[in-house]
Coordinates of C-alpha atoms in Angstrom, one line a residue:
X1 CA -6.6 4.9 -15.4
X2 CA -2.8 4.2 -15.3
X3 CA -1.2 3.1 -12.0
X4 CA 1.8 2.2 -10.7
X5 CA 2.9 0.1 -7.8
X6 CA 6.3 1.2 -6.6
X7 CA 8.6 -2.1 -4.7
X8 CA 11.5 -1.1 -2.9
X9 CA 14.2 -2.3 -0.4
X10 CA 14.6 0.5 1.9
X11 CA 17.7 0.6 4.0
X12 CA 18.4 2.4 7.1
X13 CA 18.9 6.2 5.5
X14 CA 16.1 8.6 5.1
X15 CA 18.0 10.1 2.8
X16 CA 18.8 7.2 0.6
X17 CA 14.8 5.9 0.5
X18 CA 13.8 9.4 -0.3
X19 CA 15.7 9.5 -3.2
X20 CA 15.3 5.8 -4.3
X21 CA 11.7 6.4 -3.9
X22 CA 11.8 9.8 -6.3
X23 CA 13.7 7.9 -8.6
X24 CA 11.2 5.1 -9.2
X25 CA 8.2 7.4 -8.9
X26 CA 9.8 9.8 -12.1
X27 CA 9.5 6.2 -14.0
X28 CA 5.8 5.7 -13.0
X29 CA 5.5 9.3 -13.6
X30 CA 6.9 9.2 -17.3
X31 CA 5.1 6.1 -17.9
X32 CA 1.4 7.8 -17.6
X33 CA 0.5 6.7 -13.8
X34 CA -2.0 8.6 -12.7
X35 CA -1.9 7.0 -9.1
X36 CA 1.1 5.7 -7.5
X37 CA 1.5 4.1 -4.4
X38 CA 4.9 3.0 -2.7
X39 CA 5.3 0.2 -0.3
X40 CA 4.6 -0.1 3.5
X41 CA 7.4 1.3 5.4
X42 CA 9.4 2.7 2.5
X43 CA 10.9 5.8 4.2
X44 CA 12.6 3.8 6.2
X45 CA 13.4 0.5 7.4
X46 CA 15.5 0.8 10.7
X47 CA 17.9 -1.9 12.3
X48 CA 15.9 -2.0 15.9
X49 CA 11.8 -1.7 15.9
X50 CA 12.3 1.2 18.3
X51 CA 13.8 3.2 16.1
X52 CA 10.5 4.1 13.6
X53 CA 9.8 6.2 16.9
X54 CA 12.6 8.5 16.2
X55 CA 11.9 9.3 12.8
X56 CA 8.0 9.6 13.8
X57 CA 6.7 13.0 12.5
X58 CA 3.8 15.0 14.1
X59 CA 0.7 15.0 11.2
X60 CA 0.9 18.1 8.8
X61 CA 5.1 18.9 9.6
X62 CA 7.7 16.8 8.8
X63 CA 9.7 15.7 6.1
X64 CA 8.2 12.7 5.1
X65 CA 5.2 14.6 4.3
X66 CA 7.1 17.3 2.5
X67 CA 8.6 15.0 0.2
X68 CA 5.1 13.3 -0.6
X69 CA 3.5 16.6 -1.1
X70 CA 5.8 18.4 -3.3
X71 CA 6.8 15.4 -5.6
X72 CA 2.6 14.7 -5.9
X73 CA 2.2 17.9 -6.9
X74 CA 5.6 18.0 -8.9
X75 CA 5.0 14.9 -10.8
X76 CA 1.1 15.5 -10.8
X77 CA -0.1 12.5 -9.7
X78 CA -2.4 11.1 -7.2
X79 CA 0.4 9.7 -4.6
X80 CA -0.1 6.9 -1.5
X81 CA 3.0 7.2 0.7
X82 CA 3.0 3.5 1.8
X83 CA 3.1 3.9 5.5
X84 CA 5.2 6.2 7.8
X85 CA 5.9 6.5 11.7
X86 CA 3.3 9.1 12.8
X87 CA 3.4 10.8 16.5
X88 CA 0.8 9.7 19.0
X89 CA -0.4 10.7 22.4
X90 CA 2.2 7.7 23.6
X91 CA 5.6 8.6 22.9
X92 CA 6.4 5.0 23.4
X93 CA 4.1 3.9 20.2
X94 CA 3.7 5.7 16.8
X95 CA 1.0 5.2 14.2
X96 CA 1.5 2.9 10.9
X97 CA 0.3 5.4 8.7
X98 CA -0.8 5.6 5.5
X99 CA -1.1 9.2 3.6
X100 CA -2.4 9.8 0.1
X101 CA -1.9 13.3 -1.7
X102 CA -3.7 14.7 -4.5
X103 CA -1.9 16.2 -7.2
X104 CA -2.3 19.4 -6.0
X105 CA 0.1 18.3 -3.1
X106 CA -2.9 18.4 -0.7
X107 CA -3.5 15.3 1.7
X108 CA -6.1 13.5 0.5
X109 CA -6.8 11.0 3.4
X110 CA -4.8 9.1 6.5
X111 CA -5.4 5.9 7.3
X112 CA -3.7 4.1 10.2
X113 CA -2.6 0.2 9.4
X114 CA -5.7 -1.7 12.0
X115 CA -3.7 -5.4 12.3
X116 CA -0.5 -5.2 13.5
X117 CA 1.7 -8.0 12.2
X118 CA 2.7 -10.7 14.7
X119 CA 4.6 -13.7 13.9
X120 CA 7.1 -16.3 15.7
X121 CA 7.9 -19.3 13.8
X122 CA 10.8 -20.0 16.4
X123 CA 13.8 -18.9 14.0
X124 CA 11.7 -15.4 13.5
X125 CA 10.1 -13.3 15.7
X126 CA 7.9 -9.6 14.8
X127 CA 5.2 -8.0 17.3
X128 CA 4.5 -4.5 15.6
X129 CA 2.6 -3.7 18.9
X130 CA 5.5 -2.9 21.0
X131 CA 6.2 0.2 19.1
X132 CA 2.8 1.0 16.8
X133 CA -0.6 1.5 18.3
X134 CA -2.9 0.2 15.7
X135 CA -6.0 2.2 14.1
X136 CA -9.7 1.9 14.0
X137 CA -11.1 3.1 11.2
X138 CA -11.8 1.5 7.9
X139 CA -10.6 4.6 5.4
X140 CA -11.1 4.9 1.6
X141 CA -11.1 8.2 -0.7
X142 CA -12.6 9.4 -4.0
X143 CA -10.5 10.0 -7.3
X144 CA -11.9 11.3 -10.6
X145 CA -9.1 9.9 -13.4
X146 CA -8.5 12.3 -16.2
X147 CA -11.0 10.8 -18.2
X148 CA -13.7 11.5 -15.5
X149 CA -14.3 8.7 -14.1
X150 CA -14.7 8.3 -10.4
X151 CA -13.1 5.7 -8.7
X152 CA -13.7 4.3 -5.2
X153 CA -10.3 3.3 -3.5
X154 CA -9.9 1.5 -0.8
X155 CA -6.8 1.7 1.9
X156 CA -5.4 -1.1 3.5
X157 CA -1.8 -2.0 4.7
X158 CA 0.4 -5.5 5.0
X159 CA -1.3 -7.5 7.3
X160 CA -4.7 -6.2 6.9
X161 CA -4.7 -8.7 4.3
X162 CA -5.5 -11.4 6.1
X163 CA -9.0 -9.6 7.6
X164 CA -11.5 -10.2 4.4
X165 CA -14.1 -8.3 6.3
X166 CA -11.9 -5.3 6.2
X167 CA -12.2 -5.3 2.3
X168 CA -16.2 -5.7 2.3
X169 CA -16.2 -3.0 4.5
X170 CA -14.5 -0.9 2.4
X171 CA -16.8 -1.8 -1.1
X172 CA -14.5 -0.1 -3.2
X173 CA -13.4 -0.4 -6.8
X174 CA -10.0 -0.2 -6.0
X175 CA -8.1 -1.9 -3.1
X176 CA -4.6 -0.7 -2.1
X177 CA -2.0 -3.0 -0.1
X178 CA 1.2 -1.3 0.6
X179 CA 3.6 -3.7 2.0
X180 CA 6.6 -5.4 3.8
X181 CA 5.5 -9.3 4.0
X182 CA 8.1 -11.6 5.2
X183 CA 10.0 -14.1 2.4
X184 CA 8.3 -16.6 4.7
X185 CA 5.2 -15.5 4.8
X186 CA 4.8 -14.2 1.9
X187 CA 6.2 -17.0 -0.5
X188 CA 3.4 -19.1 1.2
X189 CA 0.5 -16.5 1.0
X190 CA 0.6 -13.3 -0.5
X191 CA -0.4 -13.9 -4.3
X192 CA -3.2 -15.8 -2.9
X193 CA -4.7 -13.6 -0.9
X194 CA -4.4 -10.5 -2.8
X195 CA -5.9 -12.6 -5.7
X196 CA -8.7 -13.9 -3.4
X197 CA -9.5 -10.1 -2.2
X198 CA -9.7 -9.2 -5.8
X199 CA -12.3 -12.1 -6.3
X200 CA -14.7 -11.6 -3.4
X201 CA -15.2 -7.7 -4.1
X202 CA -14.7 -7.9 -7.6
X203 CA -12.3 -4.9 -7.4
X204 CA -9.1 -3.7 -8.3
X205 CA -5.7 -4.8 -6.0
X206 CA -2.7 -2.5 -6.7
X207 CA -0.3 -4.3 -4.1
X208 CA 3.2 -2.8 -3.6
X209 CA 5.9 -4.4 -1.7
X210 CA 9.0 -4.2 0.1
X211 CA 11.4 -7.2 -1.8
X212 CA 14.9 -8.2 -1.2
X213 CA 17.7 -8.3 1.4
X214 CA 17.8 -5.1 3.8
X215 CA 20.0 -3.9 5.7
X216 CA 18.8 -4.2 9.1
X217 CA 19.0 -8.3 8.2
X218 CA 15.4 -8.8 7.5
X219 CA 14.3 -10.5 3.7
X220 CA 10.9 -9.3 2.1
X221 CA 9.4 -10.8 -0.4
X222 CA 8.5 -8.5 -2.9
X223 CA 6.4 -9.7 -6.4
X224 CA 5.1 -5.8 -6.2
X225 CA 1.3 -6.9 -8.4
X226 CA -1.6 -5.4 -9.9
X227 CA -4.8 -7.1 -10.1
X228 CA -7.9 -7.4 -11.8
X229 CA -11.5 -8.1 -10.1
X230 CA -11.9 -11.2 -12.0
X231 CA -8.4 -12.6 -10.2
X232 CA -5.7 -12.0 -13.6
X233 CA -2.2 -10.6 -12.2
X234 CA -2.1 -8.0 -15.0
X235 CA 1.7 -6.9 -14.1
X236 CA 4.2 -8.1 -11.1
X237 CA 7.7 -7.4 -10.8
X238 CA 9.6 -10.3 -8.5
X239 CA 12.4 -9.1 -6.2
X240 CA 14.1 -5.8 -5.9
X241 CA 13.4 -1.6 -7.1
X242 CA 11.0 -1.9 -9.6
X243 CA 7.9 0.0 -11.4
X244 CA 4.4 -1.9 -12.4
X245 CA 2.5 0.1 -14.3
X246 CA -1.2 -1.3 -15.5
X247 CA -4.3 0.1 -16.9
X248 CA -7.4 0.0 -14.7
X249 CA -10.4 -0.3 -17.0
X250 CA -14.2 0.9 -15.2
X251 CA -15.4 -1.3 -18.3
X252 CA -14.0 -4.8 -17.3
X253 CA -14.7 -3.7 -13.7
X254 CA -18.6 -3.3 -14.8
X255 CA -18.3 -6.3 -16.8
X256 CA -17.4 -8.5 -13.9
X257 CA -19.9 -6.6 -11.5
X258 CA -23.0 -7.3 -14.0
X259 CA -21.3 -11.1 -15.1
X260 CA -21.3 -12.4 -11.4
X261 CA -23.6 -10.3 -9.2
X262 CA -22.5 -12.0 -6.3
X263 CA -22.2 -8.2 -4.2
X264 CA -23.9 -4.9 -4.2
X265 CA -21.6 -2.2 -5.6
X266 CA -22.3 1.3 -6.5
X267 CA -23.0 1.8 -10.0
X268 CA -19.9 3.3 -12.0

């Protein structure tokens, strides 16, 4: 199966990431991807923390989840929004959510990000809590590639990453890690990590990234990755807009699974 992870550096305009982000998903689209997945956050990237709570849409109407439907089903692929502000019961915090569509244009599944990021190294400061209320449930959906083959995907987001017993949880064949990791934080740890999850559950990591200079101030890291379960970084892209686009093969993934039997997975 073909996939694509999407990087971005979204700015403060909704309409500006929209069509950024249809621009790079028509590449992925024309380069086979089957599944795409844009980064954490791509919709919009706002100069105050309080202002994700603005943009917040109520689940099943807005247009955030227009735009993911329709170009799904335009571009007929299998599509993970990243994350987006969704409305809670507190109109004070919203929900770090993550939607996936079907080709169809249908939702597929929501998951809402668990670990909110929280960070003060003295010269930077981020608590997603005062504005997000974090979720509870581990999520993960079913896709069936056009060869057939069916394909266990897990959902994750950002700084889940740093929770390995979220992955196990999951037991998937397929982790996703939609993302906006810090040029601090994320020079220092995100290769390893992502490479480490793909090691302990022998399973595919499509990780896609915010990367660059925004313009609310803030500096992401980017290097947007694919994965293999054995560890290899198939296909990165550094800093700025970018497409990776990699093949994930159900034969390597079996290979690895019946090499090192270090887990119990589901037969493919």
């Amino acid at each position: 199966m073909k996939v694509a992870a999407i990087q971005m550096v979204s700015g403060i305009s909704l309409d500006a990431n929209l069509s950024e982000a249809l621009r790079l998903l028509r590449l992925a689209a024309a380069a086979g991807a089957e599944l795409a997945v844009l980064p954490e956050y791509f919709c919009f990237m706002g100069a105050r923390d309080e202002d994700k709570l603005v943009i917040a849409e109520t689940l099943g109407l807005g247009r955030v989840q227009d735009f993911l439907s329709d170009t799904a089903r335009d571009l007929r692929m299998t599509l993970v929004g990243g994350t987006l502000p969704l409305a809670t019961d507190d109109p004070a915090h919203a929900a770090n959510a993550s939607l996936v569509y079907d080709a169809r244009g249908e939702r597929l599944s929501r998951y809402d990000k668990i670990h909110l990021f929280r960070y003060d190294n003295g010269r930077e400061r981020y608590d997603e809590s005062a504005v997000l209320t974090a979720g509870t449930a581990p999520t993960h959906f079913e896709l069936h590639d056009h060869a057939g083959q069916a394909w266990r995907i897990g959902q994750s987001v950002c700084y889940d990453l740093r929770f390995a017993e979220l992955y196990r949880a999951l037991a998937a064949d397929v982790l996703l890690v939609p993302a906006a990791f810090t040029h601090t934080t994320g020079s220092a740890h995100w290769e390893v990590l992502l490479r480490a999850r793909a090691i302990e559950n022998q399973a595919y990591v499509i990780a896609s990234a915010q990367g660059g200079l925004h313009e609310n101030g803030r500096r992401t890291w980017g290097h947007s990755m694919v994965i293999d379960p054995w560890g290899q970084v198939l296909a990165m892209h550094a800093e700025g807009p970018g497409v990776v686009i990699a093949e994930l093969d159900a034969a390597r993934l079996r290979q690895v699974r019946e090499q090192l039997p270090s887990l119990q997975h589901r037969v493919l």
